[in-house]
Coordinates of N, CA and C in Angstrom, one line a residue:
M1 N -241.1 -126.8 -9.1 CA -240.2 -127.2 -8.0 C -239.1 -127.9 -8.6
G2 N -237.9 -127.4 -8.4 CA -236.7 -128.1 -8.9 C -236.1 -129.2 -8.0
R3 N -235.3 -129.9 -8.6 CA -234.7 -131.1 -7.9 C -233.5 -130.6 -7.0
R4 N -233.5 -131.0 -5.8 CA -232.5 -130.6 -4.8 C -231.3 -131.4 -5.0
V5 N -230.1 -130.8 -4.9 CA -228.8 -131.4 -5.1 C -228.1 -131.3 -3.8
F6 N -227.6 -132.5 -3.3 CA -226.9 -132.5 -2.0 C -225.4 -132.9 -2.3
D7 N -224.5 -132.1 -1.6 CA -223.1 -132.4 -1.8 C -222.7 -133.7 -1.0
E8 N -221.5 -134.2 -1.4 CA -221.0 -135.4 -0.8 C -220.9 -135.4 0.7
S9 N -220.4 -134.2 1.3 CA -220.3 -134.1 2.7 C -221.6 -134.2 3.4
F10 N -222.7 -133.6 2.8 CA -224.0 -133.7 3.4 C -224.5 -135.2 3.4
R11 N -224.3 -135.9 2.3 CA -224.7 -137.3 2.2 C -224.0 -138.1 3.3
K12 N -222.6 -137.9 3.4 CA -221.9 -138.7 4.4 C -222.4 -138.4 5.8
M13 N -222.6 -137.2 6.1 CA -223.1 -136.8 7.4 C -224.4 -137.4 7.7
A14 N -225.3 -137.4 6.7 CA -226.7 -138.0 6.9 C -226.6 -139.5 7.1
I15 N -225.7 -140.1 6.4 CA -225.6 -141.6 6.5 C -225.0 -141.9 7.9
E16 N -224.0 -141.2 8.3 CA -223.4 -141.5 9.6 C -224.4 -141.2 10.7
L17 N -225.2 -140.2 10.6 CA -226.2 -139.8 11.6 C -227.3 -140.9 11.7
S18 N -227.6 -141.4 10.5 CA -228.7 -142.5 10.5 C -228.2 -143.7 11.2
Y19 N -226.9 -144.1 11.0 CA -226.4 -145.3 11.7 C -226.2 -145.0 13.2
T20 N -225.8 -143.8 13.6 CA -225.7 -143.4 15.0 C -227.0 -143.5 15.7
K21 N -228.0 -142.9 15.1 CA -229.4 -142.8 15.7 C -230.1 -144.1 15.5
G22 N -229.8 -144.9 14.5 CA -230.4 -146.2 14.3 C -231.8 -146.0 13.6
S23 N -232.1 -144.8 13.1 CA -233.4 -144.6 12.5 C -233.3 -143.8 11.3
V24 N -233.6 -144.4 10.1 CA -233.6 -143.6 8.9 C -234.7 -142.6 8.9
K25 N -235.9 -143.0 9.4 CA -237.0 -142.1 9.4 C -236.7 -140.8 10.2
E26 N -236.2 -141.0 11.4 CA -236.0 -139.9 12.3 C -235.0 -138.9 11.7
V27 N -233.9 -139.4 11.1 CA -232.9 -138.6 10.5 C -233.4 -137.9 9.3
A28 N -234.1 -138.6 8.5 CA -234.7 -138.0 7.3 C -235.6 -136.9 7.6
D29 N -236.5 -137.1 8.6 CA -237.4 -136.0 9.0 C -236.6 -134.8 9.5
E30 N -235.6 -135.0 10.3 CA -234.8 -133.9 10.9 C -234.1 -133.1 9.8
L31 N -233.6 -133.8 8.8 CA -232.9 -133.1 7.7 C -233.7 -132.6 6.6
G32 N -235.0 -133.0 6.6 CA -235.9 -132.6 5.5 C -235.7 -133.3 4.2
I33 N -235.3 -134.5 4.3 CA -235.2 -135.3 3.0 C -236.0 -136.5 3.1
S34 N -236.2 -137.2 2.0 CA -237.1 -138.4 2.1 C -236.4 -139.6 2.6
Q35 N -237.1 -140.5 3.3 CA -236.5 -141.7 3.8 C -236.0 -142.6 2.7
T36 N -236.6 -142.6 1.6 CA -236.2 -143.4 0.4 C -234.8 -142.9 -0.1
L37 N -234.7 -141.6 -0.1 CA -233.4 -141.1 -0.6 C -232.2 -141.4 0.4
L38 N -232.5 -141.3 1.7 CA -231.5 -141.6 2.6 C -231.2 -143.1 2.6
S39 N -232.2 -143.9 2.4 CA -232.0 -145.4 2.4 C -231.1 -145.7 1.1
K40 N -231.4 -145.1 0.0 CA -230.6 -145.3 -1.2 C -229.1 -144.9 -1.0
W41 N -228.9 -143.8 -0.3 CA -227.5 -143.3 0.0 C -226.8 -144.4 0.8
R42 N -227.5 -144.9 1.9 CA -226.9 -145.9 2.7 C -226.6 -147.1 2.0
Q43 N -227.5 -147.6 1.1 CA -227.3 -148.8 0.3 C -226.1 -148.6 -0.6
R44 N -226.0 -147.5 -1.3 CA -224.9 -147.2 -2.2 C -223.6 -147.2 -1.5
E45 N -223.6 -146.6 -0.3 CA -222.4 -146.5 0.5 C -221.9 -147.9 1.0
S46 N -222.9 -148.7 1.3 CA -222.6 -150.0 1.8 C -222.1 -150.9 0.7
E47 N -222.7 -150.8 -0.5 CA -222.2 -151.5 -1.7 C -220.8 -151.1 -2.1
S48 N -220.5 -149.8 -2.1 CA -219.2 -149.4 -2.5 C -218.1 -149.8 -1.5
S49 N -218.4 -149.8 -0.2 CA -217.4 -150.2 0.8 C -217.2 -151.7 0.7
Q50 N -218.2 -152.5 0.4 CA -218.0 -153.9 0.3 C -217.2 -154.3 -0.9
G51 N -217.3 -153.6 -2.0 CA -216.6 -153.9 -3.2 C -215.1 -153.6 -3.1
V52 N -214.7 -152.7 -2.2 CA -213.3 -152.2 -2.1 C -212.4 -153.3 -1.5
A53 N -212.9 -153.9 -0.5 CA -212.0 -154.8 0.2 C -212.3 -156.3 -0.1
E54 N -211.4 -157.0 -0.6 CA -211.5 -158.4 -0.9 C -211.4 -159.2 0.4
L55 N -212.2 -160.2 0.6 CA -212.1 -161.0 1.9 C -210.8 -161.8 1.9
T56 N -210.2 -161.9 3.1 CA -209.1 -162.8 3.2 C -209.6 -164.2 3.3
E57 N -208.7 -165.2 3.2 CA -209.1 -166.6 3.3 C -209.7 -166.9 4.7
D58 N -209.2 -166.3 5.7 CA -209.8 -166.5 7.0 C -211.2 -166.0 7.1
Q59 N -211.4 -164.8 6.5 CA -212.8 -164.2 6.5 C -213.7 -165.0 5.7
K60 N -213.3 -165.6 4.6 CA -214.1 -166.4 3.8 C -214.5 -167.7 4.6
L61 N -213.5 -168.3 5.3 CA -213.8 -169.5 6.1 C -214.8 -169.1 7.2
I62 N -214.6 -168.0 7.8 CA -215.6 -167.6 8.9 C -217.0 -167.5 8.3
K63 N -217.1 -166.8 7.2 CA -218.4 -166.7 6.6 C -219.0 -168.0 6.2
K64 N -218.2 -168.9 5.7 CA -218.7 -170.3 5.4 C -219.2 -171.0 6.6
L65 N -218.4 -170.9 7.7 CA -218.7 -171.6 8.9 C -220.0 -171.0 9.5
Q66 N -220.1 -169.7 9.5 CA -221.3 -169.0 10.0 C -222.5 -169.5 9.3
K67 N -222.4 -169.6 7.9 CA -223.6 -170.1 7.2 C -223.9 -171.5 7.5
E68 N -222.9 -172.4 7.7 CA -223.2 -173.8 8.0 C -223.8 -173.9 9.4
L69 N -223.3 -173.0 10.4 CA -223.9 -173.0 11.7 C -225.4 -172.6 11.6
K70 N -225.7 -171.5 10.9 CA -227.0 -171.1 10.7 C -227.9 -172.1 10.1
D71 N -227.4 -172.8 9.1 CA -228.2 -173.9 8.5 C -228.5 -175.1 9.5
A72 N -227.4 -175.4 10.3 CA -227.6 -176.5 11.2 C -228.6 -176.1 12.3
Q73 N -228.5 -174.9 12.8 CA -229.5 -174.4 13.8 C -230.9 -174.4 13.3
M74 N -231.1 -174.0 12.0 CA -232.4 -174.1 11.4 C -232.9 -175.5 11.3
E75 N -232.1 -176.4 10.9 CA -232.5 -177.8 10.8 C -232.8 -178.4 12.2
R76 N -232.1 -178.0 13.2 CA -232.4 -178.4 14.6 C -233.7 -177.9 15.0
D77 N -234.0 -176.6 14.8 CA -235.3 -176.0 15.1 C -236.4 -176.7 14.5
I78 N -236.3 -177.1 13.2 CA -237.3 -177.8 12.4 C -237.6 -179.1 13.1
L79 N -236.5 -179.8 13.4 CA -236.6 -181.2 14.0 C -237.3 -181.1 15.4
K80 N -237.0 -180.1 16.1 CA -237.6 -179.9 17.4 C -239.1 -179.7 17.3
K81 N -239.5 -178.9 16.3 CA -240.9 -178.6 16.0 C -241.6 -179.9 15.6
A82 N -240.9 -180.7 14.7 CA -241.5 -181.9 14.3 C -241.7 -182.9 15.4
V83 N -240.8 -183.0 16.3 CA -240.9 -183.9 17.4 C -242.1 -183.4 18.3
G84 N -242.2 -182.1 18.5 CA -243.3 -181.6 19.3 C -244.6 -181.9 18.6
I85 N -244.7 -181.8 17.3 CA -246.0 -182.1 16.6 C -246.3 -183.6 16.7
F86 N -245.3 -184.4 16.5 CA -245.6 -185.9 16.6 C -245.9 -186.4 18.0
S87 N -245.3 -185.7 19.0 CA -245.5 -186.2 20.4 C -246.9 -185.8 20.8
K88 N -247.5 -184.8 20.2 CA -248.9 -184.3 20.6 C -249.9 -185.2 19.9
G89 N -249.5 -186.1 19.0 CA -250.5 -186.9 18.2 C -251.1 -187.9 19.1
D90 N -251.4 -189.1 18.5 CA -252.2 -190.1 19.2 C -251.3 -191.0 20.0
G91 N -250.0 -190.6 20.2 CA -249.2 -191.4 21.1 C -248.3 -192.4 20.4
R92 N -248.5 -192.6 19.1 CA -247.6 -193.5 18.3 C -246.2 -193.0 18.2
Y93 N -246.0 -191.8 18.2 CA -244.6 -191.2 18.0 C -244.0 -190.7 19.3
S94 N -244.6 -191.0 20.4 CA -244.1 -190.4 21.7 C -242.8 -191.0 22.1
D95 N -242.4 -192.1 21.5 CA -241.1 -192.7 21.9 C -239.9 -192.0 21.3
L96 N -240.1 -191.1 20.4 CA -239.0 -190.3 19.8 C -238.4 -189.5 20.8

């Protein structure tokens, strides 16, 4: 059994279809290719499109602020859980 070769137009169509349907498995089954292969095509396409465009200063700032927001929300959630744990204790920490 030989190795199958797919042309670039087939790959692009498969990648677009997988994003449209939202399911790599479904598209791979329909096209008769492996899920792993389609996932690799999507990953390569994603990496190549990211490397082409350099982020502007505004985009860099937005990414930085989004990361800071995510970190702050995670810290808040941890503190909420800690307060809940301490308030269930023997009552010594219920004043928090």
